[in-house]
Tab-separated table of C-alpha atoms and ligand atoms in Angstrom:
chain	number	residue	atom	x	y	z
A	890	UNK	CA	0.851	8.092	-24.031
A	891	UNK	CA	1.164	7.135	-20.210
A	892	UNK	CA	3.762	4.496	-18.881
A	893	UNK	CA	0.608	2.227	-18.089
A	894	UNK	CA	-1.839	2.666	-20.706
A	895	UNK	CA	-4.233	-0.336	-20.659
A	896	UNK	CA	-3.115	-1.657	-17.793
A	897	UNK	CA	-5.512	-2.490	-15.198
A	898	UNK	CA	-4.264	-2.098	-11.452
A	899	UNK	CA	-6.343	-2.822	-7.964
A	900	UNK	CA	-4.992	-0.576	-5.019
A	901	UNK	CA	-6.410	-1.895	-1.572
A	902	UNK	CA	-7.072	1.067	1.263
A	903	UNK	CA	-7.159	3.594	-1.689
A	904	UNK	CA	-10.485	5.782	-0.349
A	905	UNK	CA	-7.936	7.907	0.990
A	906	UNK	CA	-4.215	8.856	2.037
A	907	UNK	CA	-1.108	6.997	0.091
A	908	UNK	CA	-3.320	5.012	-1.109
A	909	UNK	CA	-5.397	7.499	-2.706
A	910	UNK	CA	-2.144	9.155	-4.092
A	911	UNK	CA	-1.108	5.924	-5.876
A	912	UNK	CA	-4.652	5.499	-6.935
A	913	UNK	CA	-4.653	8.618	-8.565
A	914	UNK	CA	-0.965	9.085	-10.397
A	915	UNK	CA	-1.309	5.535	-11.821
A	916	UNK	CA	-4.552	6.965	-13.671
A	917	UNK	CA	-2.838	9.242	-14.845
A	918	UNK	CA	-0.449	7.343	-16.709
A	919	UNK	CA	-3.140	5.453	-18.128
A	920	UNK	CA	-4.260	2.834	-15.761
A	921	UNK	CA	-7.518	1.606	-15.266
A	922	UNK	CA	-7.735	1.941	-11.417
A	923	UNK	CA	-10.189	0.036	-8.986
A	924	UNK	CA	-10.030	1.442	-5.462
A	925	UNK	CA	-10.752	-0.674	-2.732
A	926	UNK	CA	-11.831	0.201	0.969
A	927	UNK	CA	-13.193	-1.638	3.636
A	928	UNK	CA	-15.119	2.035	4.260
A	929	UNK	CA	-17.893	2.674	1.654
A	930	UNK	CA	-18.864	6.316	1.706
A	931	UNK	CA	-19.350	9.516	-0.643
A	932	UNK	CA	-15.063	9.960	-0.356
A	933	UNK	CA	-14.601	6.052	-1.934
A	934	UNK	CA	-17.015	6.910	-4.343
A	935	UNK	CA	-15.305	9.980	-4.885
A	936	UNK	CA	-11.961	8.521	-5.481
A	937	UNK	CA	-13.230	6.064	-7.999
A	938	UNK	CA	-14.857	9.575	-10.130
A	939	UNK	CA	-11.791	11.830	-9.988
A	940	UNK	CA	-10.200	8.565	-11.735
A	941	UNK	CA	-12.663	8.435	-14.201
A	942	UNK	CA	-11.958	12.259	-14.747
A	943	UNK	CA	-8.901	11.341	-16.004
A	944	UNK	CA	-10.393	9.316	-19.296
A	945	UNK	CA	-9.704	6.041	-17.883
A	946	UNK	CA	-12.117	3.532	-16.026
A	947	UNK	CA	-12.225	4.339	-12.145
A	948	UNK	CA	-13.983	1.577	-9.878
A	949	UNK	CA	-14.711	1.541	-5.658
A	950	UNK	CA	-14.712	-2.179	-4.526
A	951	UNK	CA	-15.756	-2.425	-0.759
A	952	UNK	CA	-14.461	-4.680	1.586
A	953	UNK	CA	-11.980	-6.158	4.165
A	954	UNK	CA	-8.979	-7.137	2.895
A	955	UNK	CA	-7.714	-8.771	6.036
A	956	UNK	CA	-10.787	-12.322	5.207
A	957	UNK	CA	-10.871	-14.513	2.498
A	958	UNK	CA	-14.192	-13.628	1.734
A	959	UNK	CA	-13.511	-9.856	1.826
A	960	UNK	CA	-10.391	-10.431	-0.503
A	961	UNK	CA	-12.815	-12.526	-2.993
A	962	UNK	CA	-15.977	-10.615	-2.862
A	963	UNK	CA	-13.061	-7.282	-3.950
A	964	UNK	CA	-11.452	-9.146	-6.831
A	965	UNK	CA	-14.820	-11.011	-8.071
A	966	UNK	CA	-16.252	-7.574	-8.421
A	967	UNK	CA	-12.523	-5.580	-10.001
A	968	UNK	CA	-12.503	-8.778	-12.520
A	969	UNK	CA	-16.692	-8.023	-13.459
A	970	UNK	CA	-15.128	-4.475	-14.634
A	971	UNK	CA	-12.115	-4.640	-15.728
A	972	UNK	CA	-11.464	-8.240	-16.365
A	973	UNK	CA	-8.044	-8.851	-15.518
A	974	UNK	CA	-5.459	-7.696	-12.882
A	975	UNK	CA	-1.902	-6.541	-13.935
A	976	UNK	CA	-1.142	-4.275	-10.981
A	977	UNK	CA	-1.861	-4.893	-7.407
A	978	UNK	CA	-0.782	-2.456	-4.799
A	979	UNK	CA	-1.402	-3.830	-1.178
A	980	UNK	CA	-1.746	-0.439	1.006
A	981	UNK	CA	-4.265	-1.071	3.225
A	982	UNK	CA	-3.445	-1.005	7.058
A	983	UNK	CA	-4.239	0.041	10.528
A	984	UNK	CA	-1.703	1.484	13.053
A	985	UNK	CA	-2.324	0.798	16.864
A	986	UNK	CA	0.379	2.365	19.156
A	987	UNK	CA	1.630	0.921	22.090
A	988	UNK	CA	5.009	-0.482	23.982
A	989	UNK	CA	4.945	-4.863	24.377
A	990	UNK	CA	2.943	-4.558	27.751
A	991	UNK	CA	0.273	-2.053	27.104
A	992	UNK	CA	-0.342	-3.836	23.963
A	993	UNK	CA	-3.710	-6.379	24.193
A	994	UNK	CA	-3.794	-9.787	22.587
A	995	UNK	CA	-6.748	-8.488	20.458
A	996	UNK	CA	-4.659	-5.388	19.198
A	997	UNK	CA	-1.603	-7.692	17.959
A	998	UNK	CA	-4.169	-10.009	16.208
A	999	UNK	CA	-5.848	-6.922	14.641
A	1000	UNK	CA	-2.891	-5.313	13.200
A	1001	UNK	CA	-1.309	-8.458	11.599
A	1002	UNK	CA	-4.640	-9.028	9.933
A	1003	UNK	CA	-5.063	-6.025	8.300
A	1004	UNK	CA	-1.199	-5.538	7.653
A	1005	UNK	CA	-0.094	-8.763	7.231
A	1006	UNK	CA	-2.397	-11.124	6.775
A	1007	UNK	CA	-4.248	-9.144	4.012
A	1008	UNK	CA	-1.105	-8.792	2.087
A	1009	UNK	CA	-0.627	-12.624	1.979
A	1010	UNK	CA	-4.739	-12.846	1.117
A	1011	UNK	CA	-4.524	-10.099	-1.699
A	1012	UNK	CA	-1.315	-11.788	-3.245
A	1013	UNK	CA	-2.788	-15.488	-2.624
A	1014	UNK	CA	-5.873	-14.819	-4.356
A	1015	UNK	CA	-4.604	-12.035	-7.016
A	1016	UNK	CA	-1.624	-14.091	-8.625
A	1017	UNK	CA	-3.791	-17.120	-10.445
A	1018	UNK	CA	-5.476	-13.555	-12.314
A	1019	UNK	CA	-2.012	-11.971	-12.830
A	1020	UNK	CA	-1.056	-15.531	-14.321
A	1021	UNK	CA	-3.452	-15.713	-16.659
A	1022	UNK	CA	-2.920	-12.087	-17.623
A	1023	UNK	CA	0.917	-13.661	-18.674
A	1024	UNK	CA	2.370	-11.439	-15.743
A	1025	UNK	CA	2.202	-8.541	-13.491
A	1026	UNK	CA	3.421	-6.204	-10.388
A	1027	UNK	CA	2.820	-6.792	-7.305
A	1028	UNK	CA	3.728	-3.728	-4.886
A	1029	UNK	CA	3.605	-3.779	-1.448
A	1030	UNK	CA	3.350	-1.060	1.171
A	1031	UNK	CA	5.398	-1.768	4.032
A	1032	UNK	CA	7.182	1.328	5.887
A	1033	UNK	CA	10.751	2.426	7.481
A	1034	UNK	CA	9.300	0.858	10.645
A	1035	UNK	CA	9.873	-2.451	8.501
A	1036	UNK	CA	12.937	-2.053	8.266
A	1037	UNK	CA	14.401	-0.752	11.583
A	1038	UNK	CA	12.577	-0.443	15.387
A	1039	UNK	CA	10.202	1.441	16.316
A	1040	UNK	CA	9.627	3.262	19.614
A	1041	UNK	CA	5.891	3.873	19.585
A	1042	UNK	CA	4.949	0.421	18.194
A	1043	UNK	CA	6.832	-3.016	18.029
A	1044	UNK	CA	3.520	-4.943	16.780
A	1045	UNK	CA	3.246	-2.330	13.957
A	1046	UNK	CA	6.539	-2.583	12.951
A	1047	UNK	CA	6.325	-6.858	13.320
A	1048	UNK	CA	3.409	-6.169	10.785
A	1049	UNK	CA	5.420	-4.522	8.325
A	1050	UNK	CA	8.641	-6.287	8.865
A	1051	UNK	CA	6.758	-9.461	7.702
A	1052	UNK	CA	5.352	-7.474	4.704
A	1053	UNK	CA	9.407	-6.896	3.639
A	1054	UNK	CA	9.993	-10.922	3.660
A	1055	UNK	CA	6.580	-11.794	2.434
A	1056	UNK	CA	7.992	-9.649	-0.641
A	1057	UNK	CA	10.844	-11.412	-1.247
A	1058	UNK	CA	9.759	-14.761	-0.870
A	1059	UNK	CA	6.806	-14.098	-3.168
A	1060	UNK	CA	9.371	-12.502	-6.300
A	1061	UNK	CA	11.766	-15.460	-6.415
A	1062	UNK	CA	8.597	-17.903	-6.251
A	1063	UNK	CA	6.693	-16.193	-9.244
A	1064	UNK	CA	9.540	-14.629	-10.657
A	1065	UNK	CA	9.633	-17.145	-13.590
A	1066	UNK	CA	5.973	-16.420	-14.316
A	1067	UNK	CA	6.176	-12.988	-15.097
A	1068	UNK	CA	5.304	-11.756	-11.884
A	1069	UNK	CA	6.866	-9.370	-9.908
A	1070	UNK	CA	6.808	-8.120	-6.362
A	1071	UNK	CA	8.690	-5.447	-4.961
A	1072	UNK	CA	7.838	-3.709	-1.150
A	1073	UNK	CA	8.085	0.639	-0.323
A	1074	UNK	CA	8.993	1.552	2.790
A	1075	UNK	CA	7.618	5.104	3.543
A	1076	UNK	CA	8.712	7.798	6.134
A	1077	UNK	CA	6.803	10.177	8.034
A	1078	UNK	CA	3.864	11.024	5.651
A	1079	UNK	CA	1.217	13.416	6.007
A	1080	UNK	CA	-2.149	11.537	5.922
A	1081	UNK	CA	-4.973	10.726	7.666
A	1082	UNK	CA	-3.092	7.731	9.488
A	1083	UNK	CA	-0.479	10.143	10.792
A	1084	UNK	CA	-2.588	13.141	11.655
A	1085	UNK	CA	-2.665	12.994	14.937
A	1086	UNK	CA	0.361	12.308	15.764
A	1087	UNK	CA	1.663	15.285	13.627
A	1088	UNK	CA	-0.544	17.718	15.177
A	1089	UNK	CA	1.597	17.516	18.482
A	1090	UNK	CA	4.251	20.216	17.372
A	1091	UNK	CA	6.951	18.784	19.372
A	1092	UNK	CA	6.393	15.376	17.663
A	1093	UNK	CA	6.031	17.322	13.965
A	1094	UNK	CA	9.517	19.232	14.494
A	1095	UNK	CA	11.459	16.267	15.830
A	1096	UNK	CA	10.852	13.973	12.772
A	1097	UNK	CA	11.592	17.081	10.427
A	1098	UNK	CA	14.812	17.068	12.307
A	1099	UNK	CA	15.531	13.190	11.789
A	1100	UNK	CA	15.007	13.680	8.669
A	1101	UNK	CA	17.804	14.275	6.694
A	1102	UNK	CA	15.753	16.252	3.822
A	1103	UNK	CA	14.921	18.059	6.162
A	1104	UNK	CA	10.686	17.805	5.428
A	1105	UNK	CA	7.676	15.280	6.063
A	1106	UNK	CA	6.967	12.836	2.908
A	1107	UNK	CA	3.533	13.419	0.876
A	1108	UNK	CA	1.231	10.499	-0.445
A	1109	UNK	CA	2.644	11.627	-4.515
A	1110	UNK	CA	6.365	11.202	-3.378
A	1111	UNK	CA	5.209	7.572	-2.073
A	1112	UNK	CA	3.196	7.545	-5.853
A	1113	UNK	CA	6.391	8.238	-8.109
A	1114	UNK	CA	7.710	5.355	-6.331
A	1115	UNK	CA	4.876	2.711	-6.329
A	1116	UNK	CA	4.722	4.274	-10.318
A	1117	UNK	CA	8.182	2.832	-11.285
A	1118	UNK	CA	7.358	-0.882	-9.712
A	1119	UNK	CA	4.075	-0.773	-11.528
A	1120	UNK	CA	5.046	0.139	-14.984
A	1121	UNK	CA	7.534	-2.104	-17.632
A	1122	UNK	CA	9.973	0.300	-17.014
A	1123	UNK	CA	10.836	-1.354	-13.740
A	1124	UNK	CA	10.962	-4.991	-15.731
A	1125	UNK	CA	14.774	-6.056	-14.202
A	1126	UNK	CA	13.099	-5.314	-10.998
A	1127	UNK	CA	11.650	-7.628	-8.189
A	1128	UNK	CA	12.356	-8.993	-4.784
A	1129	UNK	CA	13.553	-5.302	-3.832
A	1130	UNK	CA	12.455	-2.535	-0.993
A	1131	UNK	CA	12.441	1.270	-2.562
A	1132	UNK	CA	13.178	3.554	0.637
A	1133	UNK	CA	10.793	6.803	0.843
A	1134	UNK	CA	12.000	8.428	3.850
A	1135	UNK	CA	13.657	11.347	2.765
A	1136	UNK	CA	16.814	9.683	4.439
A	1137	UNK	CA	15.419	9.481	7.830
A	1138	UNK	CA	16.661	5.311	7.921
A	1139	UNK	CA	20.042	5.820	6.204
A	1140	UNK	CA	21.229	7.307	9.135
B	1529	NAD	P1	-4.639	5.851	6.036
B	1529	NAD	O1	-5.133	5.400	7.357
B	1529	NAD	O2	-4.757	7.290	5.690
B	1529	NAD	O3	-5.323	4.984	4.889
B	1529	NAD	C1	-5.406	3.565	4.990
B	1529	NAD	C2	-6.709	3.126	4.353
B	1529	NAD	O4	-6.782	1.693	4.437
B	1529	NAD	C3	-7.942	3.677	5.067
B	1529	NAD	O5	-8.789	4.312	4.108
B	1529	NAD	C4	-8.587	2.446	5.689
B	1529	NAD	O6	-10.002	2.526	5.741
B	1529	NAD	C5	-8.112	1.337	4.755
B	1529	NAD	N1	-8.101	0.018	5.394
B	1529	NAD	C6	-7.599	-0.308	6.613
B	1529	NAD	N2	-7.786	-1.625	6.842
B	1529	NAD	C7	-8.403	-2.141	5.748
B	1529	NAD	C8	-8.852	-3.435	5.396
B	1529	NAD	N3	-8.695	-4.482	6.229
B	1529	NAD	N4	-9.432	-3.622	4.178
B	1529	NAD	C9	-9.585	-2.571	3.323
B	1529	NAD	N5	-9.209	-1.316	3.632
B	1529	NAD	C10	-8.606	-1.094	4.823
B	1529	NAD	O7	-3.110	5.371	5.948
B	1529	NAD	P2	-1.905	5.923	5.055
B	1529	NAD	O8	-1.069	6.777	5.920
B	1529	NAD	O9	-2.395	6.417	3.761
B	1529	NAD	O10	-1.096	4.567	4.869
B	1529	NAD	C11	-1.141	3.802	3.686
B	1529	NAD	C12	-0.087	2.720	3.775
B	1529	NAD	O11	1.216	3.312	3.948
B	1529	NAD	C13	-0.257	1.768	4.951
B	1529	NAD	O12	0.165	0.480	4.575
B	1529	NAD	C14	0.685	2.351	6.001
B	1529	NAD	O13	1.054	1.405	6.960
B	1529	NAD	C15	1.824	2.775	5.108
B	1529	NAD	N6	2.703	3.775	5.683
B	1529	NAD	C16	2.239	4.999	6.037
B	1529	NAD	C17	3.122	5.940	6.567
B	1529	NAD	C18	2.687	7.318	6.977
B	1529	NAD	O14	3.512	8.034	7.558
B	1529	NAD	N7	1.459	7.726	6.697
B	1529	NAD	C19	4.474	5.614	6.734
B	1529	NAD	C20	4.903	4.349	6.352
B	1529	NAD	C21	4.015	3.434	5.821
């Protein structure tokens, strides 16, 4: 018995990283998992298998979040195999670093596509499903730099700030629907996203400092998290943002 068997939960930028993680520990509480990616390649394909290792359904769905038609084209073709939506977990995003005068008009419109704009699409177009499912979770993936500033990039942290209200807003207007939404705000995490930056040393020891844990987050302690908002166990939650940081923003 799993805290989500036969639920059926779409997690976008899943091919790899947090995402992946989520992807992957939802499964194995039962889920039936579609990944999405806007990359199509032997690793998405490889995500969606290891799910299906697990004895539940695992489907990729390709595309870009961050258009309508991207957004439609992913939950036309989750719906075709698995035929409703009870868990969406909006993780897909971009970083682009840069201080307010190095950064290009194009860059700021890229990164609040992606990290904004594609959480508003995947909600917009995901809650008619969830409503006539009689409910669901809606979990999105903002990050500490949501919550406080950020010295290597404002627009990123604009991006995810808006993903923090965009939460709220969105629980108290489905709230009496059955729908919740709830937002995670990860630290430093080791992925793909953060690699280079954490392969300069000085960079690596300095957060490990900050951090009051004392170590750099992994995508499964993001996954416990994201677990909680996505099963029934979490049903007196909504409107709220879990913290992941290993302290590093309590300070
Ligand atoms: P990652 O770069 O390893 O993975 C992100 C995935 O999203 C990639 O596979 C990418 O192809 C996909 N993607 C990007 N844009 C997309 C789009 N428009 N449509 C579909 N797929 C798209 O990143 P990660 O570190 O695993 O981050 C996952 C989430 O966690 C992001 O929202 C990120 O902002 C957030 N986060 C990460 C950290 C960290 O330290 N890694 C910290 C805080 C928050």
């Amino acid at each position: 018995m799993g805290l989500l068997d036969g639920k059926k939960a779409l997690i976008t930028g899943a091919r790899k990283g947090i995402g992946r993680g989520i992807a992957l520990t939802l499964a194995n509480e039962g889920a039936d998992v579609g990944v999405n990616d806007i990359v199509d390649d032997e690793v998405s394909q490889r995500a969606a298998e290891l799910i299906s290792k697990r004895g539940v359904k695992g489907t990729f769905h390709a595309g870009d979040v961050s258009s309508v038609s991207g957004i439609n084209a992913v939950i036309d073709s989750f719906l075709e195999e698995h035929g409703q939506i009870d868990i969406l977990v909006n993780n897909a995003a971009i970083s682009i670093n840069g201080d307010i005068e190095s950064f290009s008009e194009e860059d700021w419109d890229r990164i609040m596509a992606s990290n904004a704009k594609g959480v508003f699409l995947g909600m917009k177009y995901a809650i008619p499903e969830m409503r006539n499912a009689g409910g669901g979770s809606i979990i999105n993936i903002s990050s500490v730099a949501g919550l406080v500033g950020n010295h290597i990039s404002a627009a990123y942290s604009a991006s995810k700030g808006a993903v923090r209200l965009l939460t709220k807003s969105t629980a108290i207007q489905y709230a009496k629907e059955g729908i919740r939404c709830n937002s995670v705000h990860p630290g430093t995490i080791e992925t793909p996203m953060t690699a280079d930056m954490l392969a300069d040393q000085q960079y690596r020891q300095d957060r490990m400092e900050r951090t009051p844990l004392g170590r750099l987050g992994t995508a499964q302690d993001v996954a416990y998290g994201v677990l909680y908002l996505a099963s029934d166990e979490s049903s007196f939650v909504t409107g709220s943002e879990l913290v992941i940081d290993g302290g590093f923003s309590a300070q």
